[in-house]
XYZ file of C-alpha atoms in Angstrom:
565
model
C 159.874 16.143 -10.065
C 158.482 16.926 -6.469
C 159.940 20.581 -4.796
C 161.804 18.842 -2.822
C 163.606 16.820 -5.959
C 164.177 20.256 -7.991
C 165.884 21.895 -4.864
C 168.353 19.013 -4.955
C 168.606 19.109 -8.610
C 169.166 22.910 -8.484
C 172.203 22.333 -5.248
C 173.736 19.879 -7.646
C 173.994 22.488 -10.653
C 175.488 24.750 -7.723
C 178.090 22.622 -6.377
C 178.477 22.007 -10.749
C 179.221 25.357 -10.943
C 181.617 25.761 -8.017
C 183.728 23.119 -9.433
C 183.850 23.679 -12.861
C 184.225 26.856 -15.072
C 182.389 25.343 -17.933
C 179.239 26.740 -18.797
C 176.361 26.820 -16.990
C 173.372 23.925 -18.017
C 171.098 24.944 -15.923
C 169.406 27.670 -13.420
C 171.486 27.462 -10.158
C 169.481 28.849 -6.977
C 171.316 30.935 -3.519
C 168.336 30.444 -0.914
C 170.137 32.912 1.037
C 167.636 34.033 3.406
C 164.455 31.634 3.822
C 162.013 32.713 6.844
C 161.677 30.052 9.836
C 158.181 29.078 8.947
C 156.655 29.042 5.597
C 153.477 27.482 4.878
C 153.292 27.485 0.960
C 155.691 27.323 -1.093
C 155.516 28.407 -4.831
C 154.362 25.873 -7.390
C 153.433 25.180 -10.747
C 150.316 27.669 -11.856
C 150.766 29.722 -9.221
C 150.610 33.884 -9.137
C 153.381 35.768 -7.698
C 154.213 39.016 -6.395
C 157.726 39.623 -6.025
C 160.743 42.229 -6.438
C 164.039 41.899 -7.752
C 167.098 43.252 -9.289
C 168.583 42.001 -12.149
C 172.548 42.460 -13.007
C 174.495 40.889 -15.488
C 176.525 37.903 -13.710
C 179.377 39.129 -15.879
C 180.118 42.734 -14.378
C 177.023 42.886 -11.848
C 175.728 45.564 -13.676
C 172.258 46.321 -13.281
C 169.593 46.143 -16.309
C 166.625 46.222 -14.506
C 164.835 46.140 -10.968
C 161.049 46.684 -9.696
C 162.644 48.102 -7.045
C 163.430 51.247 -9.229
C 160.167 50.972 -10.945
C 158.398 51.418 -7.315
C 156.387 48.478 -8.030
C 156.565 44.469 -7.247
C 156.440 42.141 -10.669
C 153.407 39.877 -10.687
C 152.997 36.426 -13.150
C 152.027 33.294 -13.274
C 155.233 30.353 -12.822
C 155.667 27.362 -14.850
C 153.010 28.911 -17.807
C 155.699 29.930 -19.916
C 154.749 33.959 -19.156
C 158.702 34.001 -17.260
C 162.047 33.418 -18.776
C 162.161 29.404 -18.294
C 165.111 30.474 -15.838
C 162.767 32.001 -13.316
C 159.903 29.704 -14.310
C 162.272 27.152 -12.487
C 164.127 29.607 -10.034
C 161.108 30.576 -8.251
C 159.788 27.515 -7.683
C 159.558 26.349 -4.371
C 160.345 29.829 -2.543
C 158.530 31.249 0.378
C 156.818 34.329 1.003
C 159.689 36.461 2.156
C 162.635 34.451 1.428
C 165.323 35.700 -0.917
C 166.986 33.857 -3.300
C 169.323 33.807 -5.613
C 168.753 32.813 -9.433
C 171.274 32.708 -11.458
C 170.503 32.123 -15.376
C 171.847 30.497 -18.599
C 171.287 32.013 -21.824
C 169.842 29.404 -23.341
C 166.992 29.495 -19.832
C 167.156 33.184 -20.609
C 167.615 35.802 -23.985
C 169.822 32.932 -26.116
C 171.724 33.953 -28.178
C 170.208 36.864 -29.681
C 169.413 38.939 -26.424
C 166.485 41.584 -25.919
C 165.694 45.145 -26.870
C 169.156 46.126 -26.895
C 168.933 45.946 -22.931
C 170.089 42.104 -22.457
C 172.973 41.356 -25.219
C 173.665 37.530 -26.746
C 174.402 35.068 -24.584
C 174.511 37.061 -21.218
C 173.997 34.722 -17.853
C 171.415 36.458 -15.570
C 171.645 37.316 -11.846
C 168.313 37.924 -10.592
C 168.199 38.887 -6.816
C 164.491 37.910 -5.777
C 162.645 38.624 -2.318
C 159.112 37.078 -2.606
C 156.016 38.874 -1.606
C 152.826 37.257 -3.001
C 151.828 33.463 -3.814
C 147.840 32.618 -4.984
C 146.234 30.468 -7.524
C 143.082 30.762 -9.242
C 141.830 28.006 -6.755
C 142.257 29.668 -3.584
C 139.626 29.987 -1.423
C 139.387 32.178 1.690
C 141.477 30.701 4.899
C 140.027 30.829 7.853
C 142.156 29.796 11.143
C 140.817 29.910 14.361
C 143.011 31.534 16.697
C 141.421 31.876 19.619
C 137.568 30.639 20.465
C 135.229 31.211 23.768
C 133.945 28.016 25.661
C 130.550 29.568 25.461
C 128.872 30.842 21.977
C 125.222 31.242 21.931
C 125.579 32.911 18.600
C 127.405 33.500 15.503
C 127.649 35.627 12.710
C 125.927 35.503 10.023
C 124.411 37.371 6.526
C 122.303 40.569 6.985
C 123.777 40.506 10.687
C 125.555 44.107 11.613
C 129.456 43.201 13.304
C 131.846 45.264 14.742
C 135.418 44.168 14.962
C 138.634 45.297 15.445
C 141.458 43.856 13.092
C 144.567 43.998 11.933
C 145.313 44.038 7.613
C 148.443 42.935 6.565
C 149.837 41.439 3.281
C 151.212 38.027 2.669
C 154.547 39.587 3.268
C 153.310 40.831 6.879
C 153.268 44.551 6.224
C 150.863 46.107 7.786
C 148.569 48.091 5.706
C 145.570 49.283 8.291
C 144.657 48.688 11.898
C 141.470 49.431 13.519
C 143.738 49.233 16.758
C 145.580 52.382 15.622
C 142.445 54.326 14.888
C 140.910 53.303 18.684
C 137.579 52.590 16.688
C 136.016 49.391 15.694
C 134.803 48.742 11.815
C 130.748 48.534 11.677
C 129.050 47.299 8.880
C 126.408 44.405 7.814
C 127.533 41.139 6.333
C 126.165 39.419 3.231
C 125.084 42.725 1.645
C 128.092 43.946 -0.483
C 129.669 46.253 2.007
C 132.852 44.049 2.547
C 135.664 42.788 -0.163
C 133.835 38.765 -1.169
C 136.842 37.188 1.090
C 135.704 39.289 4.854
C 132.021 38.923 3.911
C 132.966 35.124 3.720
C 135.753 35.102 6.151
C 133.669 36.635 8.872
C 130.544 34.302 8.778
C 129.892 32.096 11.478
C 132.142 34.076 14.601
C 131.013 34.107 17.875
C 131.762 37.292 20.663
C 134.887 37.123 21.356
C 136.536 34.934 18.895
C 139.822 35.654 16.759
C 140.158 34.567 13.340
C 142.894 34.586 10.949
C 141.119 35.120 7.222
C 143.656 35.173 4.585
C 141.990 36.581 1.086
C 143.309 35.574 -2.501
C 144.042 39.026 -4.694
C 140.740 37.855 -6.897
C 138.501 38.161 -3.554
C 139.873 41.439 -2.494
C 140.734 43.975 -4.651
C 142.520 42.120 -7.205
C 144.263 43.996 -10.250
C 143.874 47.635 -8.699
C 144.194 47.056 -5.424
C 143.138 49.860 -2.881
C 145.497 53.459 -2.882
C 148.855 53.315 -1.845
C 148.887 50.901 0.943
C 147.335 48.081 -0.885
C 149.226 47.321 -4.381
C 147.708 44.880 -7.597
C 146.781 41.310 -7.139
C 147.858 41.505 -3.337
C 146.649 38.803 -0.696
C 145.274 40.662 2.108
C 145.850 38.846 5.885
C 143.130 40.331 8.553
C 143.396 39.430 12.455
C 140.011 39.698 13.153
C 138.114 39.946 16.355
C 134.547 40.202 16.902
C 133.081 42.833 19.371
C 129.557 42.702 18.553
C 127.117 41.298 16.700
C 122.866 41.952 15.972
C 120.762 42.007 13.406
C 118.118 44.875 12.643
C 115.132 42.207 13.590
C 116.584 42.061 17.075
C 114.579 42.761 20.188
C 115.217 42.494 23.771
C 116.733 39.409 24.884
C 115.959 38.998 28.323
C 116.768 36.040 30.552
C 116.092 35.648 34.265
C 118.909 34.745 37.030
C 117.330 34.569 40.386
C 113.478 34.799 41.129
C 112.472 35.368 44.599
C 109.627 32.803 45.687
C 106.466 34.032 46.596
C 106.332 37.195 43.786
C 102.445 38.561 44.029
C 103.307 41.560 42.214
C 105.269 42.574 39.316
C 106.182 45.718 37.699
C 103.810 47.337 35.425
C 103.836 50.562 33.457
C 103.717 53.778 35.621
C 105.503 51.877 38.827
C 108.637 53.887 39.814
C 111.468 51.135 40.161
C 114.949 51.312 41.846
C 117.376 48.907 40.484
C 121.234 48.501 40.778
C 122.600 47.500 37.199
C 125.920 46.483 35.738
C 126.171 47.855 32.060
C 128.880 45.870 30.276
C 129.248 45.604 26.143
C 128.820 42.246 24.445
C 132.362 41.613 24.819
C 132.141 41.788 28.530
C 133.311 45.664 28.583
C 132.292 47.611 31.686
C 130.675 51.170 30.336
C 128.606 51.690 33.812
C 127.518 50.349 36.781
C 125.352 51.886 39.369
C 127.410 49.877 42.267
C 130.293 51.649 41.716
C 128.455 54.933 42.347
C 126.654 52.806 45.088
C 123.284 54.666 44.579
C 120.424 52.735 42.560
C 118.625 54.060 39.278
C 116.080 55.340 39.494
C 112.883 56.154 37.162
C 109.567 55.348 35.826
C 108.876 52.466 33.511
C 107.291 52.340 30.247
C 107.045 56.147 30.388
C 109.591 56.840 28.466
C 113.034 57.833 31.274
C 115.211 55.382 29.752
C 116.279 53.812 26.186
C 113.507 51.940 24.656
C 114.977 48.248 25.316
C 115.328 48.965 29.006
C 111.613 50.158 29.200
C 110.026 47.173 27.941
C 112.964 44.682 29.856
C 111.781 46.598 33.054
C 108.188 45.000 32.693
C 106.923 41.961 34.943
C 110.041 41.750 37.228
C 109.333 40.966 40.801
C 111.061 42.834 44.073
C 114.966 40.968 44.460
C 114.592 39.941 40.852
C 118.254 39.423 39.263
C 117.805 39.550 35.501
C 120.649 39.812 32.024
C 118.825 42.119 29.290
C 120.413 42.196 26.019
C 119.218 45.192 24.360
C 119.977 45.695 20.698
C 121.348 49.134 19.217
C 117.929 50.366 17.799
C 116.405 49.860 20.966
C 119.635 51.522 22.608
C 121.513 54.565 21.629
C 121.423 53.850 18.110
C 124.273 54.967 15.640
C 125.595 57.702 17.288
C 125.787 55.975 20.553
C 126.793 58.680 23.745
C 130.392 60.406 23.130
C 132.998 58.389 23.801
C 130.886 56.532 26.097
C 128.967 53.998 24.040
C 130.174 53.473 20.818
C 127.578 53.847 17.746
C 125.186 50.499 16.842
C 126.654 49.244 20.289
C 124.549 46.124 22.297
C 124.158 46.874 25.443
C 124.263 44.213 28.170
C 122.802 44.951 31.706
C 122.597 42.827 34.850
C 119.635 44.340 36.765
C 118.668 43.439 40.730
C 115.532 45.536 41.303
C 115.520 46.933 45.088
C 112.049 47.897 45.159
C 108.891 49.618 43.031
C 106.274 51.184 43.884
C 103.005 53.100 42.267
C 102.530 56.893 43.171
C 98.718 55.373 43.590
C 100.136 52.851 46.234
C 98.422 52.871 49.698
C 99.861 51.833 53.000
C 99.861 48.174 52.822
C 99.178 46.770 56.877
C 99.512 42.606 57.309
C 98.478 41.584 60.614
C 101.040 39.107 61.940
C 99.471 37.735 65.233
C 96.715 39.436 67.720
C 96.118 38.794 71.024
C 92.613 37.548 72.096
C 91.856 40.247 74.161
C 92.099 43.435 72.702
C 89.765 45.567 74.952
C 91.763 49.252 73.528
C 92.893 49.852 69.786
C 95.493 52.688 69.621
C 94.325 56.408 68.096
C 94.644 59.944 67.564
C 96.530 60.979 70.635
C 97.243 57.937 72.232
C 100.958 57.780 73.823
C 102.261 54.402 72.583
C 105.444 52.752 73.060
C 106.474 50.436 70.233
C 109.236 47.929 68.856
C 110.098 47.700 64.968
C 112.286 46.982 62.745
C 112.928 49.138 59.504
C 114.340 47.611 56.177
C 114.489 48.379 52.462
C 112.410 45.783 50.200
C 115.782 43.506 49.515
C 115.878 43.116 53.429
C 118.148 45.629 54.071
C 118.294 46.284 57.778
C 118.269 50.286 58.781
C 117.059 51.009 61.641
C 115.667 48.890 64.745
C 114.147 49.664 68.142
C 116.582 46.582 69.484
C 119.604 49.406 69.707
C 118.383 51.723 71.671
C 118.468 50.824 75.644
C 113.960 52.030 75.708
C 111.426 51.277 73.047
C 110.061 54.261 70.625
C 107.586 56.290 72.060
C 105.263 58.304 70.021
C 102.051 60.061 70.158
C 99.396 59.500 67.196
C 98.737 62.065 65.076
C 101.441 64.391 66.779
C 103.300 64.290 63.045
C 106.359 62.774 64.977
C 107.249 59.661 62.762
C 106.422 59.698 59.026
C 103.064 59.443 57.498
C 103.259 55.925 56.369
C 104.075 54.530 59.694
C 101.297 56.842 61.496
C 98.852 54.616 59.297
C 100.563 51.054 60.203
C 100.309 52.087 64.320
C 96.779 52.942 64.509
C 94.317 50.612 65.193
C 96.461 48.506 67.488
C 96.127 46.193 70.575
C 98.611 46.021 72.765
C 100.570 42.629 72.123
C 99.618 43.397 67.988
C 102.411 42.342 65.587
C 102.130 43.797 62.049
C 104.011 44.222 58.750
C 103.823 47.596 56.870
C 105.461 48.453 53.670
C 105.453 52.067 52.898
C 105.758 53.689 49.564
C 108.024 56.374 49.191
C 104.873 58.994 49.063
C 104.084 58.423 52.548
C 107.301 58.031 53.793
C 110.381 60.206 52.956
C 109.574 60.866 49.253
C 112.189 61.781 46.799
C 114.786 63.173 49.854
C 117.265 60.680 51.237
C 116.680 60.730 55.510
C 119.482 59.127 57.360
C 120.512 56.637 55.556
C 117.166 55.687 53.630
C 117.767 56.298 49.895
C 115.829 58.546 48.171
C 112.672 56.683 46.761
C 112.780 54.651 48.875
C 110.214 51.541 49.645
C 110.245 50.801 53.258
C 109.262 47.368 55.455
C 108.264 48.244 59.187
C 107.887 44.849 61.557
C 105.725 46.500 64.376
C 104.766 45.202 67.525
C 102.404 47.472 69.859
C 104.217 46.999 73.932
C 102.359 49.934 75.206
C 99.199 52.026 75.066
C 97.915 54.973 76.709
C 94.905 56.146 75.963
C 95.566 60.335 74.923
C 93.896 63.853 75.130
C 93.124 66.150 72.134
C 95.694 68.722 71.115
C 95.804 71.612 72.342
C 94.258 69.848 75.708
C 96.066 69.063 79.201
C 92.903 66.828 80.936
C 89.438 65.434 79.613
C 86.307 64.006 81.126
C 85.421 60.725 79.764
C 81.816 61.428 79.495
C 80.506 64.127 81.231
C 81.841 65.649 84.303
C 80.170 65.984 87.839
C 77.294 68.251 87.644
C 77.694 70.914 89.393
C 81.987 70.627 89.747
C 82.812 72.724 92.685
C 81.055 70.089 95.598
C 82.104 67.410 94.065
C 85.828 69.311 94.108
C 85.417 70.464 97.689
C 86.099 66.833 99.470
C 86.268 68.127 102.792
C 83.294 70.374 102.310
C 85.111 73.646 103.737
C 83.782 75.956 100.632
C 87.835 76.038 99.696
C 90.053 73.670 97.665
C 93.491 73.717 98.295
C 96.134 71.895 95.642
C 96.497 68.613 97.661
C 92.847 68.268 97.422
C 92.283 69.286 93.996
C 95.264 67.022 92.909
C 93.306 64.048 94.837
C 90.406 65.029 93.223
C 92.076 64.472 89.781
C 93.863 62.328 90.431
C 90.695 59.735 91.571
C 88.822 61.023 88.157
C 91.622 59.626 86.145
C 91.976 56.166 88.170
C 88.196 55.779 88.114
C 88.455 56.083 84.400
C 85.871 59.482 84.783
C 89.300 61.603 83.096
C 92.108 61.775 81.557
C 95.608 63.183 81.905
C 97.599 63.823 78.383
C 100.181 60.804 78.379
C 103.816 61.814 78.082
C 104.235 64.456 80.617
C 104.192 64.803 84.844
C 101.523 64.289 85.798
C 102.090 66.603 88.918
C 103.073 69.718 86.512
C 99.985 69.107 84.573
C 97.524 69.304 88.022
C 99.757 72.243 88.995
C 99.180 74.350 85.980
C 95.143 73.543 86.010
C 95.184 74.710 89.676
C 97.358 77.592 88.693
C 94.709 78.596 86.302
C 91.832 78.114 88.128
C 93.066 80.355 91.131
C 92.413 83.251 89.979
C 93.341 85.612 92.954
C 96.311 83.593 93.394
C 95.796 83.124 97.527
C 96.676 79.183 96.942
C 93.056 77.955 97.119
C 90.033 77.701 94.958
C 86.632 78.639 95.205
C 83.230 78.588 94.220
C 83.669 81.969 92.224
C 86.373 81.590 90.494
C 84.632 77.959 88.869
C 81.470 80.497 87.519
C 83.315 81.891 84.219
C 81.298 83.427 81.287
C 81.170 81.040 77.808
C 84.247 82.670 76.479
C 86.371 81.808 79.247
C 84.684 78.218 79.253
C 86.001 77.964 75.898
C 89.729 79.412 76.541
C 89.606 77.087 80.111
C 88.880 74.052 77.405
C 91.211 74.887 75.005
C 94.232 76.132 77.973
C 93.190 74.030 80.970
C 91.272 71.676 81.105
């Protein structure tokens, strides 16, 4: 007779004994509380788990109950192990329905009773609420409860997981929670660390995915069952979901987003990188991000700074390189992992975009971008030059250009006014020269941020010479280009009067500088430079020079050099 057939069977001997008060033929069932779903119901051969209380239907007086006992019943239905009463009364039932089962003698003691405890001929009240259904042909159940569209791996023996779950019993009582304990379980699969039914149940899972695995007793901890929250022969029901997942042969996985065109260099052990990176566990976790503290990382590669894996995933990336490293724990932070930061035997996922690198060894790198045909003057030492450029980081970062201020940057070589790296890139120039420069941080503003150029920094200069005019040693106000007039004084005295007033020494300068015989330092007035040289050759301050006061001795000839002229 199917389940169904018996329930009807067992309603008629109900309505039999409703109507009649004959004695009862047969086991009549009170399904008085059946749960809304129930996916197995209890057949022939099957194990259960279940409590009860058991009264005489008589006087309702109880002779015995688990419930007193503190722990469930467990047999096998339909084997003959049960009183044929509940052989038949518990078939069909759910886990967690209560029933009913009311008993014969002749389905129960007979006639002759038990022990002393159950006398002849006593009908049987047993109030059932079952807990536990298996068979010795259950296999692990696995239900998928909730998959991502994208696996590119899954599970499986000698891998290490972690995963959070849930363990209940058939019955839904909840027995442990990885939840409650804010920490994930860790261990290898395949290697004898797991009950048989979660090193099977938890093969094959991808990142992300949730899993119902349902365990028969004989696959968990069957007849002893585990302390006080897990009793004998229970069916365990774990909620799983999978954090991570590597294996101890792991290395760096690394896979490349966005290559810039045109890479002719890539990083090599001993360059000094700055990246920005977004740190994020396997399950798409943030832990860190150096965006959100919107300053890049920054250290040398292969050279020990950072965790192993990120060393070696550093290697052969090019300048605007976007790149996903998946680094394995042993490679990472290991066991421990950081405080509460990165749990232990955590992978570690990192989006990288590298901003620039350098080598402390780098020179001054100068590209010549166009050159006019006639270059008759190359800028110098001391030349006063005036200059357009444009200043970015490597990733083309704009931070600075000549284009916003109303006059173009003036400068003089070697005066230490603009930064070493850029003193390099402007010498050697023709007017109407275009060049690029990129400047390591060593000969530009080194390990110090400068108004608004980050610390480390790699910098790209597009220079174009506007201006050039030709300079004077430090320290000096006028030179001769080539040697002076021989002796100075006539050549001084235009008018020939012995005497040389300012107006005619400033014409006298003035034509030794537009015949290209001199030269006035760049930058300043012209006017207060041929002032102070007068000032200092008049010696008895009566406003006019003469012959005398041009014969010095060789020390003043070399304080005149070095203060006049």
């Amino acid at each position: 007779t199917s389940p169904a057939g018996r329930r009807l069977l067992l309603l008629s001997h109900l309505l039999t004994v409703n109507c009649s008060p004959g004695p009862l033929l047969d086991v009549v069932v009170d399904r008085y509380d059946i749960p809304k779903v129930c996916p197995r119901e209890v057949e022939i051969e099957d194990f259960v788990r279940y409590h009860f209380n058991g009264t005489f239907f008589e006087d309702g007086k109880k002779f015995d109950s688990s419930y007193d006992r503190g722990k469930a019943f467990i047999s096998q239905v339909g084997l003959g192990r049960l009183i044929a009463g509940m052989d038949r009364g518990l078939l069909g039932m759910c886990v967690n329905e209560r029933r009913r089962v009311t008993v014969p003698p002749h389905l129960a003691y007979g006639s002759i009773g038990t022990g002393g405890i159950i006398p002849p001929d006593a009908v049987l009240v047993y109030d059932v609420l079952l807990l536990d259904i298996w068979n010795e042909k259950d296999k692990v159940e696995i239900r998928t409860l909730d998959k991502p569209a994208s696996c590119r791996r899954t599970t499986a023996a000698s891998d290490f997981v972690r995963y959070h779950y849930n363990g209940t019993l058939l019955s839904g009582e909840l027995f442990d929670s990885s939840y409650s304990r804010n920490a994930t379980y860790d261990t290898y699969l395949g290697q004898g660390d797991l009950i048989k039914g979660m090193d099977e149940g938890l093969l094959g899972m991808c990142i992300g995915e949730r899993r119902l695995i349902i365990v028969p007793p004989f696959l968990a901890y069957g007849e002893n069952g585990y302390g006080t929250m897990i009793p004998p022969q229970a069916t365990l029901v774990f909620e799983v979901l999978i954090v991570d997942v590597f294996n101890p042969k792991d290395d760096v996985i690394v896979e490349a987003k966005e290559v810039p065109k045109g890479c002719t260099r890539t990083t090599v052990t001993g360059d000094y990188i700055r990246y920005h990176y977004n740190g994020t566990f396997q399950d798409g976790t943030l832990f860190d991000s150096s965006y959100q503290r919107n300053s890049t990382y920054n250290t040398y590669i292969g050279m020990g700074y950072v965790i192993q894996g990120m060393d070696k995933a550093l290697q052969g990336l090019c300048i605007g390189e976007k790149r996903r490293v998946v680094i394995p724990p042993h490679l990472a932070y290991g066991e421990k992992g950081v405080g509460d930061f990165i749990p232990g035997s955590a992978v570690l996922v990192f989006d990288i975009h590298v901003i620039d690198f350098h080598n402390p060894k780098d020179p001054v790198n100068i590209k010549v971008t166009h050159k006019p045909q006639e270059c008759n003057m190359r800028s110098e030492a001391d030349d006063l030059i005036q200059y357009r450029y444009n200043c970015s980081l490597m990733d083309g970062t704009l931070l600075y250009t000549s284009d916003q201020y109303d006059s173009l940057s003036i400068t003089t070589l070697g005066a230490n006014n603009v930064i070493l790296g850029l003193e390099e890139g402007l010498r050697g120039m023709c007017v109407g020269e275009r060049r690029e420069v990129v400047i390591p941080p060593h000969f530009g503003h080194g390990e110090n941020e400068a108004g608004g150029v980050p610390r480390s920094a790699v910098l790209f200069f597009e220079l174009e010479l506007v201006e050039l005019q030709k300079g004077v040693p430090e320290g000096y106000m006028f030179v001769w280009v080539g040697d002076g007039p021989d002796p100075l004084f006539p050549a001084m005295d235009l008018d020939g009067d012995k005497q040389v007033p300012l107006e005619e020494f400033s014409v006298f300068i003035r034509l030794q500088v537009q015949g290209g015989k001199g030269r006035l330092r760049p930058g300043i007035d012209a006017d207060s430079i041929i002032k102070d040289m007068f000032d200092n050759q008049d010696r008895n301050k009566d406003g006019k020079i003469v012959e005398d006061e041009l014969t010095v001795t060789e020390d003043d000839v070399s304080k005149q050099a070095r203060d006049e002229l």
